[in-house]
C-alpha positions as a printed Julia matrix, in Angstrom:
320×3 Matrix{Float64}:
   9.42  -33.27   12.15
   5.66  -33.23   12.61
   3.62  -33.08    9.44
   0.03  -33.7     8.38
   0.09  -36.28    5.6
  -2.62  -37.45    3.21
  -1.86  -40.88    1.79
  -5.18  -41.45    0.02
  -8.27  -39.3    -0.69
 -11.15  -39.38    1.73
 -12.92  -37.76    4.71
 -11.1   -35.8     7.42
 -10.03  -39.06    9.05
  -7.41  -39.57    6.3
  -5.46  -36.59    7.67
  -2.6   -38.22    9.57
  -0.28  -36.3    11.92
   3.1   -38.02   11.89
   6.2   -37.2    13.93
   8.91  -38.5    11.64
   8.36  -36.77    8.31
  11.69  -35.68    6.79
  12.44  -31.98    6.88
  13.03  -30.31    3.49
  16.55  -30.48    2.07
  17.35  -27.02    0.72
  18.52  -26.29   -2.8
  20.16  -23.07   -3.95
  17.77  -20.12   -3.69
  15.56  -21.84   -1.11
  14.82  -20.95    2.5
  13.81  -23.23    5.39
  11.07  -21.76    7.57
  10.06  -22.9    11.03
   6.31  -22.55   10.83
   4.47  -20.42   13.36
   1.08  -20.76   11.69
  -0.69  -21.83    8.52
  -4.36  -21.97    7.54
  -7.09  -24.01    5.87
  -8.06  -23.04    2.33
 -10.8   -24.7     0.25
  -8.19  -26.21   -2.07
  -6.72  -28.08    0.92
  -9.85  -30.02    1.74
 -10.73  -30.43   -1.93
  -7.36  -32.15   -2.46
  -8.0   -34.29    0.62
 -11.42  -35.28   -0.72
  -9.98  -36.26   -4.1
 -11.61  -33.46   -6.1
  -8.22  -32.72   -7.7
  -5.82  -35.39   -9.02
  -3.11  -34.93   -6.41
   0.08  -36.93   -6.13
   0.14  -38.73   -2.78
   1.4   -39.08   -0.13
   1.21  -35.31    0.25
   1.69  -32.73    2.99
  -1.07  -30.19    2.43
  -0.93  -26.42    2.54
   0.88  -23.5     0.95
   0.42  -20.73    3.54
   3.67  -19.94    5.36
   4.19  -17.72    8.4
   7.26  -18.17   10.57
  10.97  -17.63   11.14
  13.88  -18.53    8.88
  15.72  -21.57   10.25
  18.23  -21.99    7.41
  18.85  -20.3     4.1
  20.53  -20.89    0.77
  19.51  -17.44   -0.45
  21.65  -14.43    0.45
  18.54  -12.24    0.75
  17.37  -14.14    3.85
  19.15  -15.09    7.04
  18.39  -17.19   10.1
  15.94  -15.39   12.39
  14.18  -13.34    9.69
  10.43  -13.16   10.14
   8.72  -14.15    6.89
   5.49  -15.07    5.17
   4.96  -16.77    1.83
   2.64  -18.67   -0.41
   4.31  -21.77   -1.81
   3.03  -24.19   -4.42
   2.33  -26.57   -1.54
  -1.31  -25.57   -2.03
  -1.35  -27.05   -5.55
  -2.45  -30.62   -6.22
   0.45  -31.28   -8.6
   3.13  -30.09   -6.17
   4.4   -32.73   -3.76
   7.55  -31.3    -2.22
   6.94  -28.91    0.67
   3.53  -28.55    2.27
   2.95  -26.08    5.09
   0.98  -28.34    7.46
   4.3   -29.12    9.12
   6.88  -27.89   11.63
   9.18  -26.8     8.81
   8.63  -25.98    5.16
  10.78  -24.64    2.35
  10.18  -21.74    0.02
  11.87  -20.28   -3.01
  13.29  -16.86   -2.17
  11.04  -15.05   -4.66
   7.94  -16.37   -2.88
   8.98  -14.9     0.5
   8.25  -11.54    2.08
  10.05  -10.21    5.15
   7.8    -8.82    7.87
   8.49   -6.75   10.97
   7.61   -7.54   14.57
   4.38   -5.6    14.0
   3.14   -8.44   11.8
   1.37  -11.21   13.78
   3.13  -14.42   12.78
   0.87  -16.39   15.13
  -2.08  -15.76   12.81
  -0.16  -14.67    9.71
  -0.6   -18.08    8.12
  -4.09  -16.92    7.24
  -2.79  -14.16    4.98
  -0.81  -15.35    1.92
  -3.15  -17.35   -0.35
  -6.28  -15.26    0.1
  -4.56  -11.87    0.03
  -2.56  -12.72   -3.09
  -5.67  -14.1    -4.76
  -7.43  -10.82   -4.01
  -4.57   -8.65   -5.26
  -4.07  -10.66   -8.45
  -7.8   -10.78   -9.22
  -8.21   -7.02   -8.73
  -5.49   -6.23  -11.26
  -6.09   -9.15  -13.62
  -7.6    -6.89  -16.26
  -5.25   -4.01  -15.53
  -4.94   -2.07  -12.28
  -8.19   -0.28  -11.37
  -7.91    3.5   -11.56
  -8.62    5.62   -8.46
 -12.35    6.04   -8.12
 -13.15    2.92  -10.14
 -16.36    1.17   -9.14
 -15.49   -2.26   -7.71
 -17.93   -4.97   -6.64
 -16.68   -7.62   -4.21
 -18.84  -10.72   -3.96
 -18.67  -12.34   -0.52
 -16.95   -9.4     1.14
 -16.51  -11.09    4.53
 -14.99  -14.34    3.23
 -11.32  -15.24    2.99
 -10.59  -13.76   -0.42
 -13.46  -11.27   -0.22
 -12.38   -9.42    2.92
  -8.89   -8.86    1.49
 -10.26   -7.86   -1.92
 -12.53   -5.32   -0.23
  -9.69   -3.78    1.77
  -7.1    -3.81   -1.02
  -9.55   -2.31   -3.5
 -10.04    0.56   -1.08
  -6.54    1.02    0.35
  -4.27    0.06   -2.54
  -6.36    0.98   -5.57
  -8.42    3.84   -4.03
 -11.62    2.44   -5.53
 -15.28    2.98   -4.7
 -16.19   -0.38   -3.2
 -19.52   -2.21   -2.98
 -19.51   -5.55   -1.13
 -22.12   -8.28   -0.87
 -22.66  -10.49    2.16
 -25.12  -11.9     4.65
 -27.08   -9.91    7.24
 -24.59  -10.57   10.04
 -21.69   -9.15    8.03
 -23.05   -5.81    6.82
 -21.52   -3.75    9.64
 -18.25   -5.69    9.41
 -17.86   -4.98    5.7
 -18.5    -1.31    6.35
 -15.8    -1.36    9.04
 -13.41   -2.88    6.5
 -14.0     0.09    4.2
 -16.93   -0.74    1.92
 -18.67    2.38    0.65
 -21.88    0.4     0.17
 -22.96   -3.08    1.22
 -25.66   -5.42   -0.09
 -27.48   -7.98    2.04
 -28.0   -10.76   -0.48
 -30.88  -12.19    1.59
 -32.86   -8.96    1.08
 -31.58   -7.38   -2.14
 -30.67   -8.51   -5.64
 -27.42   -6.73   -6.51
 -28.09   -7.18  -10.23
 -31.36   -5.26   -9.95
 -29.99   -2.67   -7.56
 -27.04   -1.76   -9.78
 -28.43   -2.4   -13.27
 -27.97    1.3   -14.06
 -24.74    1.69  -12.04
 -22.35   -0.87  -13.54
 -18.93   -1.79  -12.19
 -15.44   -1.43  -13.61
 -14.2    -4.52  -11.74
 -16.14   -7.4   -10.22
 -14.28   -9.9    -8.03
 -16.22  -13.13   -7.67
 -14.96  -16.07   -5.57
 -18.46  -17.62   -5.5
 -19.55  -18.43   -9.05
 -22.75  -20.14  -10.15
 -25.79  -17.87  -10.16
 -23.71  -15.03   -8.72
 -21.41  -15.26  -11.72
 -24.21  -15.05  -14.26
 -25.79  -12.07  -12.51
 -22.43  -10.35  -12.24
 -22.14  -10.28  -16.02
 -25.21   -8.07  -16.2
 -23.67   -5.25  -14.14
 -20.24   -5.08  -15.77
 -19.43   -1.71  -17.34
 -17.98   -1.28  -20.85
 -14.25   -1.88  -20.61
 -14.73   -3.59  -17.24
 -13.27   -6.83  -15.9
 -15.16   -9.72  -14.38
 -12.47  -11.41  -12.24
 -13.49  -14.96  -11.44
 -11.65  -16.85   -8.7
 -11.0   -20.48   -9.62
 -13.16  -22.8    -7.5
 -15.3   -25.93   -7.7
 -18.07  -23.98   -9.47
 -15.78  -22.73  -12.23
 -17.39  -23.55  -15.58
 -15.35  -22.75  -18.7
 -18.54  -22.84  -20.77
 -19.87  -19.83  -18.83
 -16.78  -17.84  -19.72
 -16.95  -18.72  -23.4
 -20.65  -17.84  -23.64
 -20.13  -14.55  -21.83
 -17.15  -13.51  -23.94
 -19.04  -14.34  -27.13
 -21.82  -11.91  -26.17
 -19.75   -9.11  -24.67
 -18.93   -5.9   -26.5
 -17.18   -2.63  -25.69
 -14.02   -4.2   -24.3
 -15.48   -6.19  -21.41
 -13.05   -8.81  -20.09
 -13.3   -12.17  -18.29
 -10.29  -13.24  -16.24
  -9.74  -16.43  -14.27
  -7.46  -16.19  -11.23
  -5.58  -19.21   -9.92
  -3.26  -17.61   -7.41
   0.51  -17.57   -7.95
   3.19  -17.13   -5.26
   4.59  -13.59   -5.22
   6.81  -12.28   -2.45
   6.87   -8.7    -3.76
   3.08   -8.44   -3.62
   3.05  -10.0    -0.16
   5.47   -7.33    1.08
   3.02   -4.65   -0.03
   0.12   -6.39    1.71
   2.12   -7.03    4.89
   3.13   -3.36    4.92
  -0.5    -2.29    4.92
  -1.18   -4.7     7.77
   1.76   -3.38    9.79
   0.39    0.15    9.31
  -3.06   -0.94   10.5
  -4.66   -0.18    7.13
  -5.54   -3.81    6.29
  -6.39   -6.59    8.71
  -6.87  -10.32    8.73
 -10.17  -11.64   10.06
  -9.72  -14.86   12.02
 -12.88  -16.83   12.7
 -11.18  -19.54   14.77
  -7.73  -20.87   15.61
  -6.73  -24.53   15.86
  -3.49  -26.41   16.53
  -1.78  -28.84   14.18
  -3.12  -31.67   16.35
  -6.64  -30.37   15.66
  -6.24  -30.27   11.88
  -9.21  -32.55   11.25
 -11.49  -30.25   13.25
 -10.03  -27.23   11.44
 -10.86  -28.68    8.02
 -14.36  -29.7     9.11
 -14.95  -26.13   10.32
 -13.71  -24.61    7.06
 -15.73  -27.03    4.94
 -19.0   -25.89    6.47
 -18.63  -22.68    4.49
 -19.65  -19.08    5.23
 -16.43  -18.62    7.2
 -15.85  -15.04    8.31
 -12.26  -14.47    7.24
  -9.98  -17.43    7.85
  -9.53  -20.6     9.89
  -5.95  -20.43   11.2
  -3.8   -23.38   12.31
  -1.08  -22.71   14.87
   2.01  -24.86   14.37
   4.84  -23.64   16.63
   3.2   -20.56   18.17
């Protein structure tokens, strides 16, 4: 089968599309999926660059969207439409990446979807939507009406966090973003938006703190976020290259009144994906796709994603 293989860390040129990579051999409880689409996540190009100590050679990617080709799990049969996040995204996992014609998934990682779900772009959904869901409830599920701040509300994780906070948790949502994304974030359901080029959210909301803050950005944004966290609130940090454990320890040492710091490194979860896919099939949540590439264009796809400030996701079509 075709697969994108990384044999050594380096620039995009190390991404090699081969035609003879062995298809996964299923074990009990696993499902073989013929990939329709996948996507590029920051962890993918960070692994390629050597930022994480990955075992190589490695087929990158954990986002799955396609049709069951074979199954050793009674819950799934050939022809089922499915999505999943597998541990293929993780640097320590070498078995089944999703930058390939076929990938394998454990049954508990899979979610069935109907024909209303767009498999051709659905590969953009699993990692970012699960990250958003898990971050939002990392300190306990927000209560209806809770004040939630989403940093980077038009990005991959951010645009799902914004929508899920509104649709699933019934929260009052404030989202930050650039000037070109203010209207978009409002369309996605934000009650208020902040243009970070014109306003300082920490000053604007110093007297209106938040019950939950989801931050996939870090750095200065992280430190400012601490200042607008309500008593009993959760600052939900998304693991990324700016993650600094020292920041967390210093913050927790100063905090009082039950404030919490959580660190989200996404975990596969088919049950949560079924909930998210259901909202998408009902038209209540949507995936933003900035650009689509083919598997043959994987180098260009990663270069595009690496430039940053992506609106939604960069999707890679495999067998569309």
